[in-house]
Amino acid sequence: MVSNITETFILLNYLIAITLSIVVALLLKLPFVPEKPIRFSWTKSALFPTPIFAIGILAIFYSVNFYWFYDGIILAVIIAILSGLFVKYLFDYVFPKPNTGEYNE
């Protein structure tokens, strides 16, 4: 069943997904920000990439008009929890760290 929800609910669901994914990442002992220098850091943190995955996956579900119960709030909570768990435990397996060594010819 497809329900037409307003832009306010969609924005609220994005904010719920962002804040809850950061909270879950902090509860799983991820650092709040990556190590210095941030530009060249490959460490996972609560601010990046955790909320990015949460809003990206939520956007995919909304683009196919899958809102589930309570205008998508339950879906936002579930995706936020799963994105925090994904970044903590599965991120390095799916996206391995780049090689920083020299080429061996």
Backbone as numpy.savetxt, mean C-alpha at the origin, in Angstrom:
# Nx Ny Nz CAx CAy CAz Cx Cy Cz
-23.66 -7.08 -7.27 -24.50 -5.91 -7.27 -23.61 -4.67 -7.27
-23.89 -3.79 -8.17 -23.10 -2.57 -8.30 -23.88 -1.43 -7.66
-23.23 -0.73 -6.74 -23.86 0.44 -6.13 -23.09 1.67 -6.58
-23.82 2.70 -6.86 -23.18 3.95 -7.26 -22.88 4.76 -6.01
-21.59 4.90 -5.70 -21.20 5.67 -4.54 -20.65 7.00 -5.00
-20.68 7.97 -4.11 -20.26 9.31 -4.47 -18.75 9.46 -4.36
-18.26 10.57 -4.88 -16.83 10.84 -4.83 -16.35 11.04 -3.40
-17.24 11.50 -2.54 -16.87 11.69 -1.13 -16.54 10.38 -0.46
-17.33 9.35 -0.74 -17.06 8.03 -0.17 -15.78 7.44 -0.74
-15.53 7.66 -2.00 -14.30 7.14 -2.61 -13.08 7.83 -1.99
-13.14 9.14 -1.82 -12.04 9.87 -1.19 -11.86 9.43 0.26
-12.95 9.23 0.97 -12.88 8.75 2.35 -12.25 7.35 2.41
-12.60 6.49 1.47 -12.02 5.15 1.44 -10.53 5.18 1.13
-10.11 6.08 0.25 -8.67 6.23 -0.01 -7.93 6.69 1.24
-8.50 7.65 1.95 -7.86 8.14 3.17 -7.80 7.05 4.25
-8.85 6.25 4.34 -8.84 5.13 5.29 -7.75 4.14 4.91
-7.63 3.82 3.63 -6.62 2.86 3.18 -5.21 3.39 3.43
-4.98 4.67 3.20 -3.65 5.25 3.41 -3.28 5.22 4.89
-4.16 5.74 5.74 -3.81 5.82 7.16 -3.71 4.45 7.81
-4.62 3.55 7.47 -4.57 2.23 8.08 -3.37 1.42 7.59
-2.97 1.59 6.35 -1.79 0.87 5.87 -0.53 1.37 6.55
-0.44 2.67 6.83 0.70 3.20 7.57 0.71 2.68 9.00
-0.46 2.62 9.63 -0.55 2.12 11.00 -0.15 0.64 11.06
-0.64 -0.15 10.11 -0.28 -1.57 10.08 1.22 -1.74 9.86
1.80 -0.96 8.98 3.24 -1.04 8.73 4.04 -0.67 9.98
3.59 0.33 10.71 4.28 0.70 11.95 4.12 -0.37 13.02
2.96 -1.01 13.07 2.77 -2.10 14.02 3.63 -3.32 13.69
3.95 -3.48 12.41 4.82 -4.58 11.98 6.29 -4.20 12.06
6.60 -3.08 12.69 7.98 -2.62 12.96 8.74 -2.20 11.71
8.04 -1.70 10.70 8.73 -1.07 9.58 9.12 0.35 9.99
10.25 0.86 9.52 10.60 2.25 9.88 9.63 3.23 9.24
9.48 4.39 9.87 8.53 5.38 9.36 9.01 5.97 8.04
10.29 6.32 7.96 10.88 6.84 6.72 12.09 5.98 6.38
12.49 5.93 5.10 13.68 5.15 4.74 14.95 5.80 5.27
16.03 5.04 5.22 17.30 5.55 5.73 17.83 6.65 4.83
18.75 7.44 5.37 19.34 8.56 4.64 20.44 8.05 3.72
20.71 8.56 2.60 19.91 9.53 1.85 18.68 8.85 1.25
17.57 9.49 1.38 16.29 8.90 0.99 16.24 8.64 -0.51
16.88 9.48 -1.29 16.81 9.35 -2.74 17.46 8.06 -3.24
18.50 7.59 -2.58 19.20 6.38 -3.02 18.91 5.19 -2.11
17.91 5.29 -1.26 17.62 4.23 -0.31 16.69 3.19 -0.93
16.98 1.92 -0.66 16.12 0.84 -1.13 15.43 0.15 0.04
15.38 0.80 1.20 14.73 0.19 2.35 13.23 0.45 2.30
12.48 -0.51 2.80 11.02 -0.37 2.87 10.69 0.49 4.08
9.61 1.23 3.99 9.19 2.05 5.13 7.67 2.12 5.16
7.17 2.77 6.21 5.72 2.90 6.34 5.15 3.93 5.37
5.96 4.92 4.98 5.47 5.94 4.07 5.60 5.58 2.60
6.56 4.74 2.28 6.72 4.29 0.89 7.27 2.89 0.90
6.72 1.95 0.27 5.65 1.89 -0.72 4.31 1.41 -0.17
4.15 1.34 1.15 2.95 0.75 1.73 1.65 1.45 1.31
1.49 2.76 1.51 0.22 3.37 1.08 0.05 3.41 -0.43
1.15 3.38 -1.16 1.06 3.38 -2.62 0.40 2.10 -3.11
0.81 0.97 -2.53 0.17 -0.30 -2.87 -1.29 -0.30 -2.46
-1.60 0.26 -1.30 -2.98 0.26 -0.81 -3.91 1.05 -1.75
-3.50 2.26 -2.12 -4.39 3.04 -2.99 -4.39 2.50 -4.42
-3.30 1.90 -4.84 -3.27 1.32 -6.18 -4.20 0.12 -6.32
-4.15 -0.77 -5.36 -5.03 -1.94 -5.41 -6.48 -1.53 -5.22
-6.73 -0.56 -4.35 -8.09 -0.06 -4.16 -8.61 0.59 -5.43
-7.75 1.30 -6.16 -8.15 1.92 -7.42 -8.49 0.87 -8.47
-7.76 -0.24 -8.46 -8.07 -1.32 -9.40 -9.46 -1.90 -9.11
-9.77 -2.12 -7.83 -11.09 -2.63 -7.49 -12.19 -1.64 -7.84
-11.95 -0.35 -7.62 -12.96 0.65 -7.95 -13.14 0.82 -9.45
-12.08 0.59 -10.22 -12.20 0.75 -11.67 -13.06 -0.35 -12.30
-13.15 -1.49 -11.64 -14.03 -2.56 -12.14 -15.36 -2.57 -11.40
-15.67 -1.46 -10.70 -16.92 -1.28 -9.97 -17.18 -2.36 -8.93
-16.17 -2.73 -8.20 -16.31 -3.68 -7.11 -16.12 -2.92 -5.80
-17.25 -2.64 -5.13 -17.20 -1.85 -3.91 -17.44 -2.68 -2.66
-18.10 -3.77 -2.76 -18.41 -4.70 -1.69 -19.38 -4.07 -0.70
-19.21 -4.27 0.60 -20.18 -3.79 1.59 -19.82 -2.40 2.11
-20.83 -1.71 2.61 -20.67 -0.39 3.24 -19.95 0.60 2.34
-20.31 0.63 1.10 -19.76 1.57 0.11 -18.24 1.50 0.00
-17.66 0.34 0.19 -16.24 0.14 -0.01 -15.36 0.34 1.20
-15.93 0.66 2.35 -15.12 0.90 3.54 -14.46 -0.40 4.01
-15.20 -1.48 4.01 -14.65 -2.78 4.42 -13.54 -3.21 3.46
-13.75 -2.97 2.17 -12.73 -3.29 1.18 -11.46 -2.47 1.40
-11.60 -1.20 1.75 -10.44 -0.35 2.01 -9.67 -0.84 3.23
-10.36 -1.28 4.25 -9.71 -1.79 5.46 -8.95 -3.08 5.15
-9.57 -3.99 4.42 -8.93 -5.27 4.10 -7.70 -5.04 3.22
-7.81 -4.19 2.23 -6.68 -3.93 1.34 -5.55 -3.23 2.09
-5.87 -2.34 3.02 -4.83 -1.66 3.79 -4.06 -2.64 4.66
-4.76 -3.56 5.29 -4.10 -4.57 6.12 -3.23 -5.48 5.27
-3.77 -5.92 4.14 -3.00 -6.81 3.26 -1.80 -6.11 2.62
-1.91 -4.83 2.33 -0.76 -4.13 1.75 0.36 -3.97 2.77
0.01 -3.73 4.03 1.04 -3.66 5.07 1.74 -5.00 5.25
0.97 -6.08 5.24 1.57 -7.41 5.35 2.41 -7.76 4.13
1.96 -7.34 2.94 2.71 -7.61 1.72 4.06 -6.91 1.73
4.08 -5.64 2.12 5.34 -4.90 2.12 6.29 -5.46 3.16
5.78 -5.89 4.28 6.66 -6.42 5.33 7.25 -7.77 4.95
6.44 -8.68 4.42 6.89 -10.06 4.26 7.15 -10.51 2.83
6.48 -9.96 1.84 6.60 -10.46 0.47 7.23 -9.49 -0.53
7.48 -8.27 -0.13 7.96 -7.25 -1.06 9.30 -7.62 -1.66
10.23 -8.11 -0.85 11.57 -8.45 -1.35 11.56 -9.66 -2.28
10.59 -10.53 -2.15 10.49 -11.68 -3.06 9.92 -11.28 -4.41
8.96 -10.37 -4.40 8.35 -9.95 -5.66 9.22 -8.92 -6.37
9.79 -7.97 -5.62 10.65 -6.93 -6.17 12.01 -7.02 -5.49
12.93 -7.80 -6.02 14.24 -7.93 -5.37 15.03 -6.63 -5.48
15.96 -6.43 -4.54 16.79 -5.23 -4.54 17.72 -5.25 -5.73
18.01 -4.09 -6.31 18.89 -4.05 -7.49 20.32 -4.36 -7.11
21.06 -4.82 -8.08 22.48 -5.11 -7.89 23.24 -3.80 -7.83
24.02 -3.60 -6.78 24.77 -2.35 -6.66 26.26 -2.54 -6.96
26.65 -3.76 -7.30 28.07 -4.05 -7.57 28.48 -3.70 -8.98
29.73 -3.92 -9.26 30.30 -3.69 -10.58 29.92 -4.83 -11.52
30.03 -4.56 -12.81 29.83 -5.62 -13.80 31.03 -6.55 -13.79
30.78 -7.82 -13.86 31.85 -8.80 -14.01 31.89 -9.26 -15.46
32.86 -8.79 -16.18 32.93 -9.13 -17.61 33.72 -10.38 -17.86
